[in-house]
Coordinates of C-alpha atoms in Angstrom, one line a residue:
M1 CA 37.9 6.2 -82.0
K2 CA 40.6 8.8 -82.7
Q3 CA 39.9 10.5 -79.4
L4 CA 40.2 7.1 -77.5
L5 CA 43.5 6.4 -79.2
L6 CA 44.8 9.9 -78.4
T7 CA 43.7 9.5 -74.7
S8 CA 45.5 6.1 -74.5
L9 CA 48.7 7.5 -76.0
M10 CA 48.7 10.4 -73.6
L11 CA 48.1 8.1 -70.6
F12 CA 50.9 5.8 -71.7
F13 CA 53.2 8.8 -72.1
L14 CA 52.4 10.1 -68.6
I15 CA 53.0 6.7 -67.1
S16 CA 56.3 6.3 -68.9
C17 CA 57.4 9.8 -67.9
G18 CA 56.4 9.1 -64.3
G19 CA 58.6 6.0 -64.2
V20 CA 61.6 7.9 -65.6
K21 CA 61.0 10.7 -63.2
K22 CA 60.9 8.4 -60.2
T23 CA 64.0 6.5 -61.3
Q24 CA 65.8 9.8 -61.7
E25 CA 64.7 10.9 -58.2
A26 CA 66.0 7.6 -56.8
L27 CA 69.3 8.2 -58.6
N28 CA 69.6 11.8 -57.3
M29 CA 68.9 10.7 -53.7
G30 CA 71.5 8.0 -53.8
N31 CA 69.0 5.1 -53.9
Y32 CA 71.1 3.4 -56.5
G33 CA 69.7 0.0 -55.9
N34 CA 66.2 1.2 -56.6
A35 CA 67.3 3.1 -59.7
I36 CA 69.1 0.0 -61.0
N37 CA 66.2 -2.3 -60.4
T38 CA 63.6 0.0 -62.1
A39 CA 65.9 0.6 -65.1
L40 CA 66.7 -3.1 -65.6
K41 CA 63.0 -4.0 -65.4
N42 CA 62.1 -1.6 -68.2
I43 CA 65.1 -2.3 -70.3
A44 CA 64.6 -6.1 -70.1
E45 CA 61.1 -5.7 -71.6
N46 CA 62.5 -4.1 -74.8
K47 CA 66.0 -2.7 -74.8
T48 CA 65.8 -1.2 -78.3
K49 CA 62.6 0.8 -77.6
K50 CA 63.5 4.5 -77.9
S51 CA 61.4 5.4 -74.9
N52 CA 63.7 3.2 -72.8
Q53 CA 66.8 5.3 -73.7
P54 CA 66.6 7.3 -70.4
Y55 CA 66.7 4.1 -68.4
I56 CA 69.9 3.0 -70.2
Q57 CA 71.5 6.3 -69.4
M58 CA 70.4 6.1 -65.7
L59 CA 71.5 2.5 -65.4
E60 CA 74.9 3.4 -66.6
E61 CA 75.2 6.2 -64.1
A62 CA 73.6 4.3 -61.2
Y63 CA 75.8 1.3 -61.8
K64 CA 79.0 3.4 -61.7
K65 CA 78.0 5.3 -58.6
N66 CA 76.7 2.2 -56.8
T67 CA 79.9 0.3 -57.5
E68 CA 82.1 3.2 -56.3
R69 CA 80.2 3.6 -53.1
E70 CA 80.1 -0.1 -52.3
L71 CA 83.8 -0.5 -52.9
Q72 CA 84.6 2.6 -50.8
Q73 CA 82.5 1.2 -47.9
I74 CA 84.1 -2.2 -48.1
A75 CA 87.6 -0.5 -48.1
F76 CA 86.6 1.5 -45.0
L77 CA 85.3 -1.6 -43.2
K78 CA 88.4 -3.5 -43.9
K79 CA 90.5 -0.7 -42.4
D80 CA 88.3 -0.7 -39.4
N81 CA 89.3 -4.3 -38.9
N82 CA 86.2 -5.2 -36.9
P83 CA 85.2 -8.9 -37.2
A84 CA 81.6 -7.9 -36.9
N85 CA 81.9 -6.2 -40.3
H86 CA 82.7 -9.5 -42.2
E87 CA 79.0 -10.0 -43.0
I88 CA 78.6 -6.6 -44.5
I89 CA 81.7 -7.0 -46.6
F90 CA 80.6 -10.5 -47.8
N91 CA 77.2 -9.2 -48.7
G92 CA 78.7 -6.2 -50.5
Y93 CA 80.8 -8.3 -52.8
Q94 CA 77.8 -10.6 -53.4
N95 CA 75.6 -7.7 -54.4
L96 CA 78.2 -6.3 -56.7
K97 CA 78.5 -9.6 -58.6
A98 CA 74.7 -10.0 -58.7
I99 CA 74.2 -6.7 -60.3
Q100 CA 76.8 -7.4 -63.0
E101 CA 75.2 -10.8 -63.7
R102 CA 71.8 -9.0 -64.3
I103 CA 73.3 -6.5 -66.7
K104 CA 75.5 -8.9 -68.8
P105 CA 72.7 -10.6 -70.7
L106 CA 71.3 -7.3 -71.9
L107 CA 74.5 -6.1 -73.5
P108 CA 75.2 -4.3 -75.7
L109 CA 72.9 -1.4 -74.8
K110 CA 72.9 1.4 -77.4
L111 CA 72.7 5.1 -76.6
Y112 CA 71.4 6.4 -80.0
D113 CA 71.8 10.2 -79.4
E114 CA 75.4 9.7 -78.4
N115 CA 76.1 7.0 -81.0
R116 CA 77.8 4.7 -78.5
D117 CA 77.3 1.7 -76.3
A118 CA 76.6 2.2 -72.6
R119 CA 79.8 1.6 -70.6
F120 CA 79.9 -0.8 -67.7
T121 CA 83.2 -1.8 -66.0
F122 CA 83.0 -5.3 -64.8
K123 CA 85.2 -7.1 -62.3
D124 CA 85.7 -10.6 -61.2
Y125 CA 84.8 -10.6 -57.5
D126 CA 85.0 -14.4 -56.9
E127 CA 88.3 -14.2 -55.0
E128 CA 87.0 -11.5 -52.7
I129 CA 83.7 -13.4 -52.2
I130 CA 85.5 -16.6 -51.3
K131 CA 87.9 -14.8 -48.9
S132 CA 85.2 -12.7 -47.2
K133 CA 83.0 -15.8 -46.9
R134 CA 85.9 -17.7 -45.2
E135 CA 86.5 -14.8 -42.8
L136 CA 82.8 -14.5 -42.1
S137 CA 82.5 -18.3 -41.5
D138 CA 85.4 -18.2 -39.0
Y139 CA 83.8 -15.2 -37.2
L140 CA 80.3 -16.9 -37.0
Y141 CA 81.8 -20.2 -35.9
N142 CA 84.0 -18.7 -33.2
S143 CA 81.3 -16.3 -31.9
A144 CA 78.6 -19.0 -31.8
T145 CA 80.9 -21.5 -30.2
A146 CA 81.8 -19.0 -27.5
L147 CA 78.1 -18.3 -26.8
L148 CA 77.6 -22.1 -26.6
K149 CA 80.3 -22.4 -24.0
T150 CA 79.7 -19.3 -21.9
G151 CA 75.9 -18.7 -22.4
Q152 CA 74.1 -17.7 -19.3
N153 CA 70.5 -18.1 -20.5
K154 CA 68.4 -19.6 -23.3
E155 CA 68.6 -16.4 -25.3
D156 CA 72.3 -16.8 -25.6
F157 CA 71.9 -20.3 -27.0
R158 CA 69.2 -19.2 -29.4
K159 CA 71.5 -16.5 -30.7
A160 CA 74.2 -19.1 -31.1
F161 CA 71.7 -21.3 -33.0
D162 CA 70.9 -18.4 -35.4
Q163 CA 74.6 -17.8 -36.1
F164 CA 75.2 -21.5 -36.7
S165 CA 72.1 -21.6 -39.0
Y166 CA 73.4 -18.7 -41.0
L167 CA 76.8 -20.3 -41.2
N168 CA 75.2 -23.5 -42.5
E169 CA 73.4 -21.5 -45.1
I170 CA 76.4 -19.7 -46.6
N171 CA 79.0 -22.4 -46.0
P172 CA 77.4 -25.9 -45.6
N173 CA 79.3 -28.6 -43.6
Y174 CA 81.8 -26.1 -42.2
K175 CA 83.7 -27.9 -39.5
D176 CA 81.3 -29.4 -36.9
T177 CA 78.7 -26.7 -37.4
Q178 CA 75.8 -29.2 -37.7
V179 CA 76.7 -30.9 -34.4
K180 CA 77.0 -27.5 -32.6
L181 CA 73.7 -26.3 -34.2
E182 CA 71.8 -29.2 -32.7
E183 CA 73.5 -28.6 -29.3
A184 CA 72.5 -24.9 -29.4
H185 CA 68.9 -25.9 -30.3
T186 CA 68.7 -28.3 -27.4
K187 CA 70.1 -25.8 -24.9
G188 CA 67.8 -23.1 -26.1
L189 CA 64.6 -25.2 -25.7
D190 CA 61.8 -24.4 -23.2
Y191 CA 60.6 -27.7 -21.7
V192 CA 57.0 -27.7 -20.6
Q193 CA 55.5 -30.4 -18.4
V194 CA 51.8 -30.9 -19.1
V195 CA 49.5 -32.1 -16.3
M196 CA 45.8 -32.7 -16.1
I197 CA 43.8 -31.8 -13.0
N198 CA 40.2 -33.0 -12.4
D199 CA 38.5 -31.1 -9.6
S200 CA 35.0 -32.0 -10.8
E201 CA 33.0 -34.9 -9.4
Q202 CA 32.8 -36.6 -12.7
I203 CA 35.1 -39.1 -14.4
V204 CA 37.1 -37.8 -17.4
P205 CA 37.5 -40.8 -19.8
N206 CA 41.0 -42.0 -20.2
R207 CA 40.6 -41.9 -24.0
L208 CA 39.7 -38.2 -23.8
E209 CA 42.6 -37.4 -21.6
Q210 CA 45.0 -39.2 -24.0
E211 CA 43.6 -37.3 -27.0
L212 CA 43.7 -34.0 -25.2
L213 CA 47.3 -34.5 -24.2
N214 CA 48.5 -35.9 -27.6
F215 CA 50.2 -32.7 -28.8
N216 CA 51.4 -34.5 -31.9
T217 CA 47.9 -34.2 -33.4
Y218 CA 47.9 -30.4 -32.9
G219 CA 50.4 -29.6 -35.7
L220 CA 52.3 -27.2 -33.5
N221 CA 55.3 -25.6 -35.2
D222 CA 57.2 -24.0 -32.3
L223 CA 61.0 -24.1 -32.7
W224 CA 61.8 -23.4 -29.1
T225 CA 59.0 -25.2 -27.1
V226 CA 58.7 -28.9 -26.3
Y227 CA 55.7 -30.3 -24.4
H228 CA 56.0 -33.5 -22.4
T229 CA 52.9 -35.2 -20.9
N230 CA 55.1 -37.8 -19.3
A231 CA 57.9 -36.1 -17.4
L232 CA 61.5 -37.4 -18.0
E233 CA 63.8 -37.6 -15.1
N234 CA 66.8 -36.2 -16.9
I235 CA 65.1 -33.0 -17.9
K236 CA 64.8 -29.8 -15.8
Y237 CA 61.4 -28.4 -16.8
D238 CA 61.0 -24.6 -17.3
Y239 CA 57.2 -24.4 -17.2
E240 CA 54.2 -26.3 -16.3
M241 CA 51.0 -26.3 -18.2
Q242 CA 47.9 -27.3 -16.2
V243 CA 44.8 -28.4 -17.9
A244 CA 42.1 -28.3 -15.2
F245 CA 38.5 -29.4 -15.2
R246 CA 36.7 -27.4 -12.5
N247 CA 33.1 -28.3 -13.1
I248 CA 31.4 -30.9 -15.3
N249 CA 27.6 -30.4 -15.2
I250 CA 25.5 -33.2 -16.6
S251 CA 21.8 -32.8 -16.9
P252 CA 19.3 -35.5 -16.0
E253 CA 18.0 -37.7 -18.8
Q254 CA 14.8 -36.1 -20.2
L255 CA 12.0 -37.5 -22.3
T256 CA 9.4 -35.1 -23.5
E257 CA 6.2 -36.0 -25.5
K258 CA 4.2 -33.8 -27.8
Q259 CA 0.9 -34.8 -29.5
I260 CA -0.1 -33.3 -32.8
S261 CA -3.5 -34.1 -34.4
K262 CA -3.5 -33.8 -38.2
E263 CA -6.5 -33.9 -40.6
K264 CA -6.4 -33.8 -44.3
Q265 CA -8.7 -34.2 -47.4
I266 CA -7.2 -36.9 -49.7
K267 CA -8.4 -38.2 -53.1
D268 CA -10.5 -41.4 -52.9
G269 CA -11.3 -42.5 -56.4
Y270 CA -13.9 -40.8 -58.6
K271 CA -17.5 -40.6 -59.5
Y272 CA -19.5 -39.5 -62.6
A273 CA -20.9 -36.0 -62.8
T274 CA -24.7 -35.8 -62.9
N275 CA -27.3 -33.2 -63.5
P276 CA -30.0 -32.3 -61.0
N277 CA -32.1 -35.1 -62.5
G278 CA -29.4 -37.7 -61.7
E279 CA -28.4 -38.2 -65.3
V280 CA -24.7 -38.8 -66.0
L281 CA -23.1 -35.9 -67.9
K282 CA -21.0 -36.4 -71.0
D283 CA -18.4 -34.3 -72.7
S284 CA -18.5 -33.2 -76.4
L285 CA -17.0 -36.6 -77.5
G286 CA -19.7 -38.5 -75.7
N287 CA -17.4 -39.7 -72.8
K288 CA -18.8 -39.7 -69.3
I289 CA -17.4 -36.9 -67.2
K290 CA -15.5 -38.0 -64.1
I291 CA -14.9 -36.0 -60.9
D292 CA -12.6 -36.8 -58.0
K293 CA -13.9 -38.1 -54.8
F294 CA -12.3 -37.0 -51.5
K295 CA -12.3 -38.3 -48.0
T296 CA -11.1 -37.0 -44.7
V297 CA -8.3 -38.8 -42.9
K298 CA -7.1 -38.2 -39.4
C299 CA -3.9 -39.1 -37.5
N300 CA -2.6 -38.5 -34.0
F301 CA 1.2 -38.0 -34.1
Y302 CA 3.2 -38.5 -30.9
Q303 CA 6.7 -36.9 -31.0
F304 CA 9.2 -38.0 -28.4
T305 CA 12.4 -36.1 -27.7
Q306 CA 15.3 -37.6 -25.7
L307 CA 17.5 -34.9 -24.3
K308 CA 20.7 -34.9 -22.2
S309 CA 23.4 -32.2 -22.0
V310 CA 26.9 -31.7 -20.5
E311 CA 28.8 -28.6 -19.8
V312 CA 32.6 -28.8 -19.1
I313 CA 34.2 -25.8 -17.4
G314 CA 37.9 -25.5 -16.7
N315 CA 41.0 -23.5 -17.5
V316 CA 44.5 -23.8 -18.8
S317 CA 47.2 -22.1 -16.8
F318 CA 50.9 -21.8 -17.3
W319 CA 53.4 -21.7 -14.5
D320 CA 57.1 -20.6 -14.3
L321 CA 58.8 -23.4 -12.4
H322 CA 61.8 -21.3 -11.7
N323 CA 59.9 -18.9 -9.5
Q324 CA 56.6 -20.8 -9.0
Q325 CA 54.6 -17.9 -10.4
Q326 CA 51.6 -18.2 -12.7
I327 CA 52.3 -16.6 -16.1
N328 CA 48.8 -16.7 -17.6
S329 CA 45.5 -18.5 -17.5
Y330 CA 42.9 -19.1 -20.2
P331 CA 39.3 -20.3 -19.8
L332 CA 38.4 -23.7 -21.3
A333 CA 34.8 -24.6 -21.7
S334 CA 32.6 -26.8 -23.9
Q335 CA 29.1 -28.0 -24.3
F336 CA 27.6 -31.1 -25.9
V337 CA 23.9 -31.9 -26.3
F338 CA 22.5 -35.3 -27.0
N339 CA 19.2 -34.8 -28.8
H340 CA 17.2 -37.8 -30.3
V341 CA 13.7 -37.4 -31.8
Y342 CA 11.4 -40.3 -32.8
A343 CA 7.6 -40.7 -33.2
K344 CA 4.6 -43.0 -33.0
H345 CA 1.2 -42.6 -34.5
N346 CA -2.4 -43.6 -34.3
G347 CA -4.5 -43.2 -37.4
D348 CA -3.9 -42.8 -41.1
T349 CA -0.3 -41.6 -41.9
S350 CA -1.6 -39.9 -45.1
A351 CA -2.7 -37.0 -42.9
L352 CA 0.8 -36.3 -41.8
E353 CA 3.3 -33.7 -43.2
E354 CA 6.2 -35.1 -45.2
D355 CA 8.8 -34.2 -42.6
M356 CA 6.9 -36.2 -39.9
V357 CA 6.9 -39.6 -41.7
P358 CA 10.6 -40.3 -41.4
L359 CA 10.4 -39.9 -37.6
L360 CA 8.0 -42.9 -37.5
Q361 CA 10.9 -45.1 -38.7
L362 CA 12.9 -44.3 -35.6
S363 CA 12.6 -45.5 -32.1
A364 CA 14.0 -44.8 -28.7
V365 CA 17.7 -45.3 -28.1
P366 CA 19.7 -45.7 -24.9
F367 CA 20.9 -42.5 -23.4
P368 CA 24.7 -42.1 -23.5
S369 CA 26.5 -42.6 -20.2
N370 CA 27.9 -39.6 -18.3
E371 CA 31.4 -40.7 -19.3
Q372 CA 30.4 -40.8 -23.0
M373 CA 28.8 -37.4 -22.8
V374 CA 32.1 -35.9 -21.4
Y375 CA 34.0 -37.7 -24.2
D376 CA 31.7 -36.3 -26.8
A377 CA 32.4 -32.8 -25.6
G378 CA 36.1 -33.5 -26.2
E379 CA 36.2 -32.6 -29.9
D380 CA 35.4 -29.0 -29.1
L381 CA 37.8 -29.1 -26.1
K382 CA 40.6 -30.3 -28.3
A383 CA 40.1 -27.5 -30.8
K384 CA 40.1 -24.9 -28.0
L385 CA 43.1 -26.3 -26.3
K386 CA 45.0 -26.3 -29.6
S387 CA 44.1 -22.6 -30.0
I388 CA 45.3 -21.8 -26.5
V389 CA 48.6 -23.6 -27.0
T390 CA 49.2 -22.0 -30.4
R391 CA 48.4 -18.5 -29.1
H392 CA 50.4 -18.7 -25.9
R393 CA 54.1 -17.6 -26.0
F394 CA 56.5 -18.1 -23.1
N395 CA 58.8 -15.3 -24.2

């Protein structure tokens, strides 16, 4: 028991030392953010624990050096006077405030060996944050608005959308950002016209066509792609998606018969046991001894199988309507098998196996039409089409 306790203490000591060493390494390498995070995590668990004293010392040092470096960088970026730096400046002030707010609840932090409290110089950054947010908002709004006006391609409009989105995040309801955000999204969309082509000699049910082309049921979550199965006159489409049926092979209706003869010994009452002289035997209590009687039963079992199958073969291709070039093509295939089994008999059903008897309750059913067979293959087709649409990317 003592050995186990000693081992546990040594392991705890090694882990603790390892954490302190890694934090010191981060501090020495200028990774002040990592050092602050690790120190705060350990101190928050128990700030008075003596083994956490090194973390308090390193937090004090890392906080001071991080603050100095951040403020120096912000001062340099302000002198540079590049509007593109507004985001870095804004985030810098935000981070400085966030670190202060994480330290404040833990104060005071005692350094026992030095008989003092750890020293942290705090500053109110609210004015700087508000000012830098305003400058960043102006920059984002002007930059995105310019892209919206002069954009040459969809990537420009999508970049404008990202900037308006970020602006909405840091400064909601800034000017007419929401209106321009929606405009940027509309201009950045890829419009895809979906058409169905049937080159087979079979009829594709209208219901199946409607379900295949009902993209609302596919749960797609593509920010920049819109699919239209009915083309709109006021929209210039970028791509065409062709869902083509090349071959639909339907087998003939088949009915097969299999005869199985079954024979079984079954219990058929009882009789009294007798000795060679024909006298009835009795047990020790004087009761007549009974023995089971068996008889042989037979049954002819006729199993009928109705079979019909369909194979749908096609492909999904994507075309760039700007240059009339095919971008990609994916195979689309499915099978469906109609299989119905029923049975008849001649003889005693007691001779049959248990799994045979339920088939006697069934009878022949009408074969599904060719159109129904194609429709029944549709569930698998819809799943495969969704996979293709989800996987394909236009850019």
